[in-house]
Short mmCIF file of C-alpha atoms in Angstrom, two decimals:
data_model
loop_
_atom_site.label_atom_id
_atom_site.label_comp_id
_atom_site.label_asym_id
_atom_site.label_seq_id
_atom_site.Cartn_x
_atom_site.Cartn_y
_atom_site.Cartn_z
CA MET I 1316 -17.21 -22.74 52.09
CA ALA I 1317 -19.05 -19.74 53.50
CA GLU I 1318 -22.27 -18.54 51.91
CA PRO I 1319 -21.91 -15.53 49.57
CA GLU I 1320 -23.16 -12.27 51.01
CA LEU I 1321 -26.50 -10.75 50.07
CA LEU I 1322 -26.04 -8.26 47.24
CA GLN I 1323 -27.28 -4.73 47.82
CA LEU I 1324 -28.86 -4.07 44.44
CA GLY I 1325 -31.11 -1.12 45.09
CA ALA I 1326 -28.72 1.76 45.60
CA GLY I 1327 -25.62 2.63 43.66
CA GLY I 1328 -22.28 3.10 45.29
CA ASP I 1329 -22.64 6.87 45.14
CA GLU I 1330 -25.97 6.93 47.05
CA PRO I 1331 -25.77 4.60 50.06
CA CYS I 1332 -28.82 6.22 51.58
CA LEU I 1333 -31.38 8.22 49.63
CA ARG I 1334 -32.76 11.39 51.13
CA ALA I 1335 -36.34 11.01 52.28
CA ASP I 1336 -37.73 13.07 49.40
CA ALA I 1337 -35.58 11.25 46.84
CA ALA I 1338 -36.70 7.90 48.25
CA ARG I 1339 -40.35 8.97 47.98
CA ASN I 1340 -39.83 10.09 44.37
CA ARG I 1341 -38.14 6.80 43.50
CA ALA I 1342 -40.96 4.83 45.10
CA ARG I 1343 -43.54 6.89 43.20
CA LEU I 1344 -41.77 6.24 39.90
CA LEU I 1345 -41.60 2.51 40.58
CA GLU I 1346 -45.27 2.43 41.57
CA ALA I 1347 -46.14 4.16 38.30
CA ALA I 1348 -44.00 1.69 36.34
CA ALA I 1349 -45.62 -1.26 38.13
CA ARG I 1350 -49.08 0.05 37.21
CA LEU I 1351 -48.02 0.31 33.57
CA VAL I 1352 -46.75 -3.28 33.61
CA ALA I 1353 -50.03 -4.47 35.15
CA GLU I 1354 -52.13 -2.54 32.62
CA HIS I 1355 -50.09 -2.81 29.42
CA GLY I 1356 -47.34 -5.34 29.97
CA ALA I 1357 -43.63 -4.60 30.01
CA GLN I 1358 -43.80 -3.16 26.51
CA GLY I 1359 -45.93 -0.33 27.92
CA VAL I 1360 -43.10 0.79 30.21
CA THR I 1361 -41.24 3.66 28.57
CA MET I 1362 -39.43 6.50 30.26
CA GLU I 1363 -42.00 8.93 28.85
CA ALA I 1364 -44.97 6.84 30.00
CA VAL I 1365 -43.57 6.48 33.52
CA ALA I 1366 -42.89 10.21 33.75
CA ALA I 1367 -46.45 11.00 32.66
CA ALA I 1368 -47.98 8.45 35.05
CA ALA I 1369 -45.93 9.81 37.96
CA CYS I 1370 -46.53 13.46 36.97
CA VAL I 1371 -42.83 14.29 36.76
CA GLY I 1372 -40.52 15.39 33.98
CA LYS I 1373 -38.90 12.76 31.77
CA GLY I 1374 -35.48 13.97 32.90
CA THR I 1375 -36.31 12.95 36.46
CA VAL I 1376 -36.83 9.35 35.35
CA PHE I 1377 -33.58 9.30 33.37
CA ARG I 1378 -31.61 10.77 36.26
CA ARG I 1379 -32.97 8.20 38.68
CA PHE I 1380 -32.69 5.04 36.53
CA GLY I 1381 -30.38 5.90 33.63
CA ASP I 1382 -32.36 4.14 30.91
CA ARG I 1383 -35.34 1.84 30.37
CA THR I 1384 -33.35 -1.28 31.23
CA GLY I 1385 -32.28 0.33 34.51
CA LEU I 1386 -35.90 1.12 35.30
CA LEU I 1387 -37.05 -2.43 34.57
CA ARG I 1388 -34.25 -3.89 36.64
CA ALA I 1389 -35.26 -1.65 39.54
CA LEU I 1390 -38.74 -3.17 39.30
CA LEU I 1391 -37.19 -6.63 39.60
CA ASP I 1392 -34.95 -5.54 42.45
CA HIS I 1393 -37.40 -6.33 45.23
CA SER I 1394 -38.08 -9.90 44.15
CA GLU I 1395 -34.36 -10.47 43.57
CA LYS I 1396 -33.56 -9.40 47.13
CA LYS I 1397 -36.23 -11.76 48.47
CA PHE I 1398 -34.86 -14.61 46.36
CA GLN I 1399 -31.30 -13.95 47.52
CA ALA I 1400 -32.36 -13.85 51.16
CA ALA I 1401 -34.19 -17.16 50.70
CA PHE I 1402 -31.27 -19.12 49.24
CA LEU I 1403 -28.55 -17.48 51.35
CA SER I 1404 -30.17 -17.42 54.77
CA GLY I 1405 -33.70 -18.79 54.53
CA PRO I 1406 -34.98 -22.17 55.73
CA PRO I 1407 -33.89 -25.42 54.03
CA PRO I 1408 -33.96 -26.95 51.53
CA LEU I 1409 -33.43 -23.68 49.62
CA GLY I 1410 -31.41 -22.12 52.44
CA PRO I 1411 -28.55 -23.50 54.57
CA GLY I 1412 -29.03 -26.72 56.51
CA ALA I 1413 -29.96 -29.13 53.70
CA PRO I 1414 -27.57 -31.38 51.73
CA PRO I 1415 -26.03 -29.66 48.69
CA VAL I 1416 -27.96 -31.73 46.15
CA ALA I 1417 -31.26 -30.89 47.87
CA ARG I 1418 -30.32 -27.21 47.80
CA LEU I 1419 -29.46 -27.41 44.10
CA ARG I 1420 -32.86 -28.94 43.37
CA ALA I 1421 -34.65 -26.31 45.45
CA PHE I 1422 -32.72 -23.42 43.89
CA GLY I 1423 -33.73 -24.36 40.36
CA LEU I 1424 -37.37 -24.93 41.23
CA ALA I 1425 -37.59 -21.57 43.02
CA ALA I 1426 -35.82 -19.80 40.14
CA LEU I 1427 -38.10 -21.37 37.52
CA ARG I 1428 -41.26 -20.39 39.41
CA ARG I 1429 -40.01 -16.84 39.94
CA THR I 1430 -39.11 -16.49 36.25
CA ALA I 1431 -42.50 -17.82 35.15
CA GLU I 1432 -44.26 -15.27 37.36
CA GLU I 1433 -42.13 -12.35 36.11
CA LEU I 1434 -41.35 -13.64 32.62
CA GLU I 1435 -42.31 -10.62 30.53
CA LEU I 1436 -40.58 -8.21 32.88
CA GLN I 1437 -37.42 -10.34 33.10
CA LEU I 1438 -37.21 -10.59 29.32
CA ALA I 1439 -37.64 -6.84 28.91
CA ALA I 1440 -34.91 -6.18 31.50
CA GLU I 1441 -32.37 -8.53 29.87
CA PRO I 1442 -29.04 -6.75 29.37
CA ALA I 1443 -27.13 -6.85 26.10
CA PRO I 1444 -25.55 -10.25 25.38
CA VAL I 1445 -22.02 -8.99 26.09
CA ARG I 1446 -23.12 -7.84 29.58
CA ARG I 1447 -25.51 -10.66 30.43
CA PHE I 1448 -23.09 -12.78 32.43
CA SER I 1449 -21.52 -9.90 34.35
CA VAL I 1450 -24.76 -8.73 36.00
CA PRO I 1451 -24.10 -8.85 39.78
CA ALA I 1452 -27.18 -10.94 40.58
CA ARG I 1453 -26.26 -13.55 37.98
CA ARG I 1454 -22.70 -13.71 39.23
CA LEU I 1455 -24.06 -14.37 42.71
CA HIS I 1456 -26.40 -17.11 41.43
CA ARG I 1457 -23.58 -18.76 39.50
CA GLY I 1458 -21.24 -18.56 42.49
CA HIS I 1459 -23.89 -20.08 44.74
CA LEU I 1460 -24.41 -23.01 42.35
CA ALA I 1461 -20.64 -23.48 42.05
CA MET I 1462 -20.34 -23.64 45.84
CA LEU I 1463 -23.04 -26.31 46.08
CA LEU I 1464 -21.51 -28.29 43.22
CA ARG I 1465 -18.10 -28.14 44.91
CA GLN I 1466 -19.68 -29.74 47.97
CA ALA I 1467 -21.65 -32.33 45.99
CA VAL I 1468 -19.11 -33.35 43.32
CA PRO I 1469 -15.64 -32.26 44.44
CA ASP I 1470 -13.90 -33.59 41.30
CA ALA I 1471 -16.06 -31.58 38.84
CA ASP I 1472 -15.26 -28.30 37.08
CA HIS I 1473 -17.62 -26.35 39.34
CA GLU I 1474 -17.54 -23.02 37.49
CA LEU I 1475 -18.32 -24.45 34.07
CA LEU I 1476 -20.91 -26.84 35.45
CA ALA I 1477 -22.59 -23.99 37.34
CA GLN I 1478 -22.78 -21.96 34.13
CA THR I 1479 -24.31 -24.95 32.36
CA LEU I 1480 -27.01 -25.20 35.03
CA MET I 1481 -27.62 -21.45 34.79
CA GLY I 1482 -28.38 -21.87 31.09
CA TYR I 1483 -31.37 -24.07 31.94
CA LEU I 1484 -32.83 -21.22 34.04
CA GLU I 1485 -32.42 -18.41 31.49
CA PRO I 1486 -35.62 -16.35 31.00
CA ALA I 1487 -35.35 -16.76 27.21
CA VAL I 1488 -35.20 -20.54 27.62
CA VAL I 1489 -38.23 -20.56 29.93
CA HIS I 1490 -40.08 -18.33 27.44
CA HIS I 1491 -39.22 -20.64 24.54
CA TRP I 1492 -40.48 -23.77 26.23
CA THR I 1493 -43.51 -22.42 28.10
CA VAL I 1494 -44.78 -19.75 25.70
CA GLN I 1495 -43.56 -20.71 22.24
CA CYS I 1496 -43.80 -24.49 22.69
CA GLY I 1497 -46.62 -24.66 25.25
CA MET I 1498 -44.66 -26.83 27.66
CA PRO I 1499 -46.10 -26.87 31.21
CA LEU I 1500 -43.84 -25.42 33.87
CA GLU I 1501 -44.14 -28.70 35.80
CA ARG I 1502 -42.26 -30.50 33.01
CA LEU I 1503 -39.44 -27.96 33.20
CA GLU I 1504 -39.33 -28.47 36.97
CA ALA I 1505 -39.07 -32.25 36.55
CA GLY I 1506 -36.35 -31.72 33.94
CA TRP I 1507 -34.35 -29.64 36.41
CA LEU I 1508 -34.53 -32.39 39.04
CA ASP I 1509 -33.35 -34.93 36.47
CA LEU I 1510 -30.51 -32.64 35.34
CA VAL I 1511 -29.29 -32.10 38.91
CA ALA I 1512 -29.42 -35.85 39.58
CA ARG I 1513 -27.31 -36.55 36.50
CA VAL I 1514 -24.65 -33.88 37.00
CA THR I 1515 -24.18 -34.71 40.69
CA ARG I 1516 -23.99 -38.48 40.23
CA PRO I 1517 -20.46 -39.60 41.15
CA ARG I 1518 -18.54 -42.05 39.02
CA ASP I 1519 -17.05 -45.26 40.29
CA PRO I 1520 -13.40 -46.09 39.53
CA ALA I 1521 -14.45 -47.65 36.21
CA GLY I 1522 -15.99 -44.36 35.13
CA GLU I 1523 -19.60 -45.47 35.46
CA PRO I 1524 -22.21 -43.27 37.18
CA GLY I 1525 -22.94 -44.28 40.76
CA ASP I 1526 -25.50 -43.14 43.29
CA PRO I 1527 -26.42 -39.42 43.43
CA ALA I 1528 -23.85 -37.44 45.39
CA GLY I 1529 -24.43 -36.79 49.06
CA GLU I 1530 -27.51 -39.00 49.39
CA PRO I 1531 -26.55 -42.64 48.59
CA GLY I 1532 -29.49 -44.78 47.68
CA ASP I 1533 -31.99 -41.93 47.76
CA ASP I 1534 -34.25 -41.00 44.89
CA PRO I 1535 -32.55 -37.83 43.53
CA ALA I 1536 -35.93 -36.17 43.21
CA GLY I 1537 -36.80 -36.84 46.85
CA GLU I 1538 -40.16 -38.01 48.13
CA PRO I 1539 -43.30 -36.20 46.93
CA GLY I 1540 -44.57 -33.77 49.50
CA ASP I 1541 -41.22 -33.36 51.29
CA ASP I 1542 -41.19 -29.61 50.76
CA PRO I 1543 -43.16 -27.17 48.58
CA VAL I 1544 -39.93 -25.70 47.21
CA GLY I 1545 -37.99 -28.93 46.87
CA GLU I 1546 -40.43 -30.71 44.56
CA PRO I 1547 -42.38 -29.92 41.38
CA ARG I 1548 -45.93 -29.00 42.18
CA HIS I 1549 -47.62 -31.37 39.72
CA SER I 1550 -46.86 -34.24 37.47
CA ALA I 1551 -44.67 -33.25 34.55
CA GLY I 1552 -46.65 -35.23 32.02
CA GLU I 1553 -45.38 -37.82 29.55
CA PRO I 1554 -42.70 -37.07 26.95
CA GLY I 1555 -44.24 -36.51 23.58
CA ASP I 1556 -47.44 -35.03 24.99
CA GLY I 1557 -47.15 -32.15 22.57
CA ALA I 1558 -45.53 -29.64 24.90
CA GLY I 1559 -42.31 -29.49 22.92
CA ARG I 1560 -43.83 -29.44 19.43
#
């Protein structure tokens, strides 16, 4: 199956190419918003505060981004485009050229690290629950996981299984474990590798799990040091170490 195409998230359908002055104004507004995030956190980003920081009228900000969520999503746009380029056309194991199970492992690790770095901003930009799963970027992520699962475990329900894997990577889930429970990110990374190994393990005719799909006899987590994206960066610690209390 062919790779999905890179989504063009920055411009709406009615503005395929911003005029030079409009592009400069948009960049200035985003720079002002980024400064506010750096200085005050995502909660400090309001339409009024961005307008004041950029020395423009509040109406200019609303016309450009629609609302606060639109502004925050525009801030995330750049990193989303980089992430998409990496898993659609970048080097393996995240990009094409690696076995599907290795790409699944790498996708989750890269997504977890990106979410941890942008956690406050991603939480603030979360759409309403009824719209959460129709966001174009999330549809692309889910479709990409479904494609890899189709290759790794052809007899699985790829769409539902992809959505299940997406749930592990939700910003609210990462926030709960890392911020509210104090769990180290490395433990979440190790959990992702274990989850991928379990869901991609084929069953023998008797219905018992066999070797991980696509890499018979291999350790589903790979060998330490194989690739900086394909492995957790540190030991995940022992269960019961207090991270989940």
